[in-house]
PDB file of C-alpha atoms in Angstrom:
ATOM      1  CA  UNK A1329       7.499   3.814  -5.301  1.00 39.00           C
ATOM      2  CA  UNK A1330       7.669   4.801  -8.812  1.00 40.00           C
ATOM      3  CA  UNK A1331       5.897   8.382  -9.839  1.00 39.00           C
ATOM      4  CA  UNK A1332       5.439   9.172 -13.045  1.00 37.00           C
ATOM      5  CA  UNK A1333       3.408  11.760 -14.860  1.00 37.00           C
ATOM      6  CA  UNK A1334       0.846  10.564 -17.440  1.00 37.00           C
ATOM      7  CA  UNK A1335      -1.395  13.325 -18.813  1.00 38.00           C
ATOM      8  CA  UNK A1336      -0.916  16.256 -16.318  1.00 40.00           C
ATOM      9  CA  UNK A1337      -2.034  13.542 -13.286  1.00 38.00           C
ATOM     10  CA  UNK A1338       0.282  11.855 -11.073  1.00 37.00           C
ATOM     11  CA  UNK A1339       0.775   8.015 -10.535  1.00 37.00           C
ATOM     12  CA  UNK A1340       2.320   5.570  -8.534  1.00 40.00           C
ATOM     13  CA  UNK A1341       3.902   2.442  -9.563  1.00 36.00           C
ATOM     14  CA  UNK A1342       4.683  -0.024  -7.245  1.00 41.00           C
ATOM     15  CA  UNK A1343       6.748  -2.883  -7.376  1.00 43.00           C
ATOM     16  CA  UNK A1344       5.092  -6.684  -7.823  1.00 46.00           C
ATOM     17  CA  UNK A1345       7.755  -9.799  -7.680  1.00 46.00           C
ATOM     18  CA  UNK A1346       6.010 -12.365  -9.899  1.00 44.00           C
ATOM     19  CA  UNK A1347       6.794 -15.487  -8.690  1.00 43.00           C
ATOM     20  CA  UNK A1348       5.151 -19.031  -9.294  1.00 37.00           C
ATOM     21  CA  UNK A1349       4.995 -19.467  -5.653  1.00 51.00           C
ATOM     22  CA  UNK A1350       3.376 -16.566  -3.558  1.00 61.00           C
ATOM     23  CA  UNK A1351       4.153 -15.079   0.062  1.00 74.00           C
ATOM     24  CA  UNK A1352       1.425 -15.221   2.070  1.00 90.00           C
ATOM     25  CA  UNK A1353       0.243 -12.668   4.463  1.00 95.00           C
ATOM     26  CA  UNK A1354       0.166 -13.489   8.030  1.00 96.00           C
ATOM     27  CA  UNK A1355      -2.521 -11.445  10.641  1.00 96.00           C
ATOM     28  CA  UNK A1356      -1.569 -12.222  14.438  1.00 96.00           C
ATOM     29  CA  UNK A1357       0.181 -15.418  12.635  1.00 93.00           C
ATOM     30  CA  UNK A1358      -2.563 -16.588  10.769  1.00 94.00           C
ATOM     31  CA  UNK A1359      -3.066 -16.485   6.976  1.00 95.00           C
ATOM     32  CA  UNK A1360      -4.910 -13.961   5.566  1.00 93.00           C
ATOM     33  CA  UNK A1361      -6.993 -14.905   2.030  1.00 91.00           C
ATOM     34  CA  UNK A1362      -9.350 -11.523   2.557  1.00 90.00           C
ATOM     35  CA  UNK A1363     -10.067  -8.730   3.718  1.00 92.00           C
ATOM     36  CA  UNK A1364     -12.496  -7.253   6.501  1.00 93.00           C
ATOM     37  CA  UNK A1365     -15.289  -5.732   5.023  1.00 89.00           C
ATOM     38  CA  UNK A1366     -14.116  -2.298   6.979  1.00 91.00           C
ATOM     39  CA  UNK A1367     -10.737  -2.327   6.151  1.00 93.00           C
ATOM     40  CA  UNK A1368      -9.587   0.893   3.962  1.00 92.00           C
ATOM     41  CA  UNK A1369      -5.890  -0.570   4.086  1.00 94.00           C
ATOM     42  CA  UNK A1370      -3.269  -1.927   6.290  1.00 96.00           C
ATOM     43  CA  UNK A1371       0.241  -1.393   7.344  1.00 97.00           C
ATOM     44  CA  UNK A1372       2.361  -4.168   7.261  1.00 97.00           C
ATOM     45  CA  UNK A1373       6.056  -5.366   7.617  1.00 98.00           C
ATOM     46  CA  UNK A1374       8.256  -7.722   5.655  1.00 97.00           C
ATOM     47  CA  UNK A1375      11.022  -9.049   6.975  1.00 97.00           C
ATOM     48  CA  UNK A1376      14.039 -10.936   5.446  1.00 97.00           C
ATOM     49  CA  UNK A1377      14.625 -14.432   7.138  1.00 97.00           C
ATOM     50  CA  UNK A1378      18.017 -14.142   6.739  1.00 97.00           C
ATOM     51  CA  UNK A1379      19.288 -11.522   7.733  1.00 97.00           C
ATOM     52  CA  UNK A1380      16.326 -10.114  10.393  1.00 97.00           C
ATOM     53  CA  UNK A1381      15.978  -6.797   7.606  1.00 98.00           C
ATOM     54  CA  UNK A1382      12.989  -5.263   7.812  1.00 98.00           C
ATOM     55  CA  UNK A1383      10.472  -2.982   5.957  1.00 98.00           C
ATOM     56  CA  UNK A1384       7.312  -1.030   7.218  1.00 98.00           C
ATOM     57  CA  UNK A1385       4.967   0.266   4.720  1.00 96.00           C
ATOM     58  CA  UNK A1386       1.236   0.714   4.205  1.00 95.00           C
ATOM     59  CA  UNK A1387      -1.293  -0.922   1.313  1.00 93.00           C
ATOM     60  CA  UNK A1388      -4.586   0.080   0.347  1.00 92.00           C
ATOM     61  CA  UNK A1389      -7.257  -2.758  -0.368  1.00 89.00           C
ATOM     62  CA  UNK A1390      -9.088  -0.810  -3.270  1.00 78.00           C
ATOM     63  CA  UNK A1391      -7.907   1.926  -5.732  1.00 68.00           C
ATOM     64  CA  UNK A1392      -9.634   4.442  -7.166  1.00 73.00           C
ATOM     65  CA  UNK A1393     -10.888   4.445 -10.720  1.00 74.00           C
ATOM     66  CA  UNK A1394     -12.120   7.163 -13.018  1.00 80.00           C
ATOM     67  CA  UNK A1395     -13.703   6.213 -15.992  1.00 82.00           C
ATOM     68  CA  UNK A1396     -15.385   8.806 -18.485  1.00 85.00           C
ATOM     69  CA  UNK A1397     -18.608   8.250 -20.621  1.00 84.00           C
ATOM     70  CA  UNK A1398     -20.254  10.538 -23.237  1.00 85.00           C
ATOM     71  CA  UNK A1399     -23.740  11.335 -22.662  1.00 84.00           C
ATOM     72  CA  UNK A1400     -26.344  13.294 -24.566  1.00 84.00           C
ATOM     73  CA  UNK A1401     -28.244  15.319 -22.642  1.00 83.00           C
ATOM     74  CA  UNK A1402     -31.776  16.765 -23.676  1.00 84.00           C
ATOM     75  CA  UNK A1403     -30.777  19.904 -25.513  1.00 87.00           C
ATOM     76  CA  UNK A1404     -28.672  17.456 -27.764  1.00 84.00           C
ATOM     77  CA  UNK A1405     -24.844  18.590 -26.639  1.00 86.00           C
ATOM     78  CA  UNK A1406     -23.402  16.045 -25.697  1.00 85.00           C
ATOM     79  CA  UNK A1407     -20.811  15.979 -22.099  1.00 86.00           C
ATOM     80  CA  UNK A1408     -18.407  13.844 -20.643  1.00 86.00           C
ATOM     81  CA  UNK A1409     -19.256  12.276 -17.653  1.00 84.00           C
ATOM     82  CA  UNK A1410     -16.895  11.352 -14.766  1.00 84.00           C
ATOM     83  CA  UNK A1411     -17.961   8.045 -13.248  1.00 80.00           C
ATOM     84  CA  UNK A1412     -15.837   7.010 -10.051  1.00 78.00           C
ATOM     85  CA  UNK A1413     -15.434   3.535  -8.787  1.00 70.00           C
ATOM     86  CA  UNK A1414     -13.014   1.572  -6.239  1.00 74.00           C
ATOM     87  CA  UNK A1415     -11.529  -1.513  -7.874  1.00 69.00           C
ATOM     88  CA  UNK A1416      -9.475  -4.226  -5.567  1.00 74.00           C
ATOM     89  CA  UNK A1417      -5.766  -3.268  -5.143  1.00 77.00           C
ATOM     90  CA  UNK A1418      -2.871  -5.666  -6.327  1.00 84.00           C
ATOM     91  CA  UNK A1419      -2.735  -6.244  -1.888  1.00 91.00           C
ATOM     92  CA  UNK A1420      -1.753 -10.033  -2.492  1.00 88.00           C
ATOM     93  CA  UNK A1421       0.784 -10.025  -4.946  1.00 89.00           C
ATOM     94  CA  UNK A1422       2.896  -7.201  -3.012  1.00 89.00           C
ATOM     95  CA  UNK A1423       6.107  -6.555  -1.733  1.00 89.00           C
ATOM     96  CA  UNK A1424       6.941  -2.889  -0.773  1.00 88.00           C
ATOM     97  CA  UNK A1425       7.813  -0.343  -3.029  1.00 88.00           C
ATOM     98  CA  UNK A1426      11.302  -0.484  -1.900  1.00 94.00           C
ATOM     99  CA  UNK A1427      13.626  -1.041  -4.710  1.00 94.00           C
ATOM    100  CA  UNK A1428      16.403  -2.809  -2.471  1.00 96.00           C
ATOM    101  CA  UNK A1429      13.584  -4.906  -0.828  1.00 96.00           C
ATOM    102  CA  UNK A1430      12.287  -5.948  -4.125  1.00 94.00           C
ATOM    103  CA  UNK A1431      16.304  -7.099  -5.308  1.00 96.00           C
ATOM    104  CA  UNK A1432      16.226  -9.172  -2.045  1.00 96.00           C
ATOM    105  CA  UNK A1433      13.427 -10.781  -3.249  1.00 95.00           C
ATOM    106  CA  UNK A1434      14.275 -11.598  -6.748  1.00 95.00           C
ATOM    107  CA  UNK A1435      17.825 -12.640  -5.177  1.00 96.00           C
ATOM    108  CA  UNK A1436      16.708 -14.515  -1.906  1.00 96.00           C
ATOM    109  CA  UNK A1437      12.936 -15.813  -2.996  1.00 94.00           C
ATOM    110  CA  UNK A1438       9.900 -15.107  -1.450  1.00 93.00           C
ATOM    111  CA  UNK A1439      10.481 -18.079   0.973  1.00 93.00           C
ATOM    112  CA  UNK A1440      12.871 -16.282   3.093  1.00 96.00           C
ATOM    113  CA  UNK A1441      10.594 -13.652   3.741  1.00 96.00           C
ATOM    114  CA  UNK A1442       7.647 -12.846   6.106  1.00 96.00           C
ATOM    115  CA  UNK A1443       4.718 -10.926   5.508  1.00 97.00           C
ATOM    116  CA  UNK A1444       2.885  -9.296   8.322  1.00 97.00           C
ATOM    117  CA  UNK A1445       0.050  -7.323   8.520  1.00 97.00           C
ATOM    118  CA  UNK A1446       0.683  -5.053  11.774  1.00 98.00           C
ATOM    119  CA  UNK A1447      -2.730  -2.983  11.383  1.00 97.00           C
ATOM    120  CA  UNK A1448      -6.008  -2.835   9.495  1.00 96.00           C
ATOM    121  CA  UNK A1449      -6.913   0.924   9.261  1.00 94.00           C
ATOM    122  CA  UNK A1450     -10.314   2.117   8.939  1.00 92.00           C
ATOM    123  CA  UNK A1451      -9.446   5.356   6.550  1.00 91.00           C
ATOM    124  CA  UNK A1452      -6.893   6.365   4.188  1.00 90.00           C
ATOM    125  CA  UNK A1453      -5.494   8.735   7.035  1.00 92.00           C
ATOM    126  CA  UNK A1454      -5.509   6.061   9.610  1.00 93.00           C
ATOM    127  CA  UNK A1455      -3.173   3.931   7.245  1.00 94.00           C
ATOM    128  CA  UNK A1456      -0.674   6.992   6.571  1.00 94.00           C
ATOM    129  CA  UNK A1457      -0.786   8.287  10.428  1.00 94.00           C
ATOM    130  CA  UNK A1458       0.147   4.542  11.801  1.00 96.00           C
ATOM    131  CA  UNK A1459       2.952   3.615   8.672  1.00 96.00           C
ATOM    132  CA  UNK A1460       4.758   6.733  10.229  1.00 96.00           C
ATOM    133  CA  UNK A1461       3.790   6.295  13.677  1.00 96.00           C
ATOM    134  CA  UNK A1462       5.215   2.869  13.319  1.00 97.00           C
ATOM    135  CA  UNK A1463       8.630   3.727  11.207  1.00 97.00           C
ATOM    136  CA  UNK A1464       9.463   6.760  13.542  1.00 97.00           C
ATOM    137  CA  UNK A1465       8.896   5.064  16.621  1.00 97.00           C
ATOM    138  CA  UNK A1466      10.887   1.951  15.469  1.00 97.00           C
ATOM    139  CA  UNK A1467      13.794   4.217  13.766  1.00 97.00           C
ATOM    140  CA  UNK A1468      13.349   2.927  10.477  1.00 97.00           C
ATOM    141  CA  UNK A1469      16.099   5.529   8.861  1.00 96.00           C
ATOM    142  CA  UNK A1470      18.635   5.405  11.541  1.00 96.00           C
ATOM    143  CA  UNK A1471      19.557   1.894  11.375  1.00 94.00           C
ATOM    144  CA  UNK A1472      20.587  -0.186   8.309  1.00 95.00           C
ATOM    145  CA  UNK A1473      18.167  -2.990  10.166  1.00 97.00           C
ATOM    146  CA  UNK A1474      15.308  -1.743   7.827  1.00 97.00           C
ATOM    147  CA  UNK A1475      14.900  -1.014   3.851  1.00 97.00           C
ATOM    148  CA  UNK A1476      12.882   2.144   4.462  1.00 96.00           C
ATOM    149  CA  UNK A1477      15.052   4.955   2.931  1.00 93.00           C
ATOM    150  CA  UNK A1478      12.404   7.561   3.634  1.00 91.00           C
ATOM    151  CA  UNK A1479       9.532   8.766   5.445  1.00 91.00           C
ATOM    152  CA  UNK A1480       6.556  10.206   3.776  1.00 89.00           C
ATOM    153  CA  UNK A1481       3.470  11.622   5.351  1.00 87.00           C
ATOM    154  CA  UNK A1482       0.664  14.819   5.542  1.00 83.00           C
ATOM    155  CA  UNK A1483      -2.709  13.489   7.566  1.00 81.00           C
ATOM    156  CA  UNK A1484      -4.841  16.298   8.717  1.00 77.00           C
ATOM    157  CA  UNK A1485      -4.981  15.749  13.205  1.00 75.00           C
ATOM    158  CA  UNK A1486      -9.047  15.867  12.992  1.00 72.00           C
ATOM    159  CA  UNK A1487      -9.354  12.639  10.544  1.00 66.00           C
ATOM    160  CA  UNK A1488      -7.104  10.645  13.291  1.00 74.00           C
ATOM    161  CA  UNK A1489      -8.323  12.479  16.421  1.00 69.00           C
ATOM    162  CA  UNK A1490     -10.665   9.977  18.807  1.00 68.00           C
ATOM    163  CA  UNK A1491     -10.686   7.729  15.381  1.00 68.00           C
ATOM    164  CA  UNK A1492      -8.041   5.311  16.471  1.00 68.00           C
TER     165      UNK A1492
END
């Protein structure tokens, strides 16, 4: 993933592979078109066809959006106003944010890969605390089996505690 800075705030940049055709996601081997109503995200893998390669990551369904409108209160000054909303994520069109995953794909074409949705996760915690439960105990960085070059995780233990 891509981070960039962009007006003293942080952002991540993930990688799309536009192709005519798309990859569809599979859930216990059935196509997925949406989304449960409780799902926060997922963690998925993709794995390369050909060669059995493999790559664990997580996706969230909506991102956040902050948006700012001017309003004029009663004493006449006018103040910005924050307003927050949760706009659907770019889930469908993805492929990792692993730049030697996304070269396979370009290379290879979507057709020779599989996606899989492992896990829908309730909370944003959920989602990081089972990516990394899964890559550690599958020993995504000691093997060249898998594209994940790194491990990245902080969840607090009482957001996960009795919650999955």
């Amino acid at each position: 993933m891509k981070n960039t800075q962009l007006h003293g705030k942080r952002h991540n940049y993930s990688t799309q592979v536009k192709h005519s055709k798309h990859m569809t996601w599979l859930y216990q081997n059935t196509p997925v078109e949406t989304l449960p109503d409780s799902c926060v995200g997922f963690v998925y893998l993709i794995t390369n066809n050909l060669t059995g390669r493999k790559y664990i990551g997580k996706k969230l369904a909506k991102f956040s959006k902050t948006t700012y409108k001017t309003v004029k209160q009663k004493n006449g000054i006018k103040k910005r106003k924050k307003i927050r909303s949760k706009i659907d994520s770019d889930w469908q069109q993805y492929y990792g944010s692993s730049a030697e995953l996304t070269a396979d794909i370009e290379k290879l074409g979507t057709d020779n890969f599989t996606r899989e949705i492992l896990y829908y996760c309730s909370s944003k915690s959920e989602c990081s605390y089972v990516e990394a439960r899964e890559q550690f105990s599958r020993r995504v960085l000691e093997s060249q089996d898998y594209y994940n070059g790194h491990i990245q995780v902080r969840v607090h233990g009482r957001q996960i505690l009795n919650k999955i």
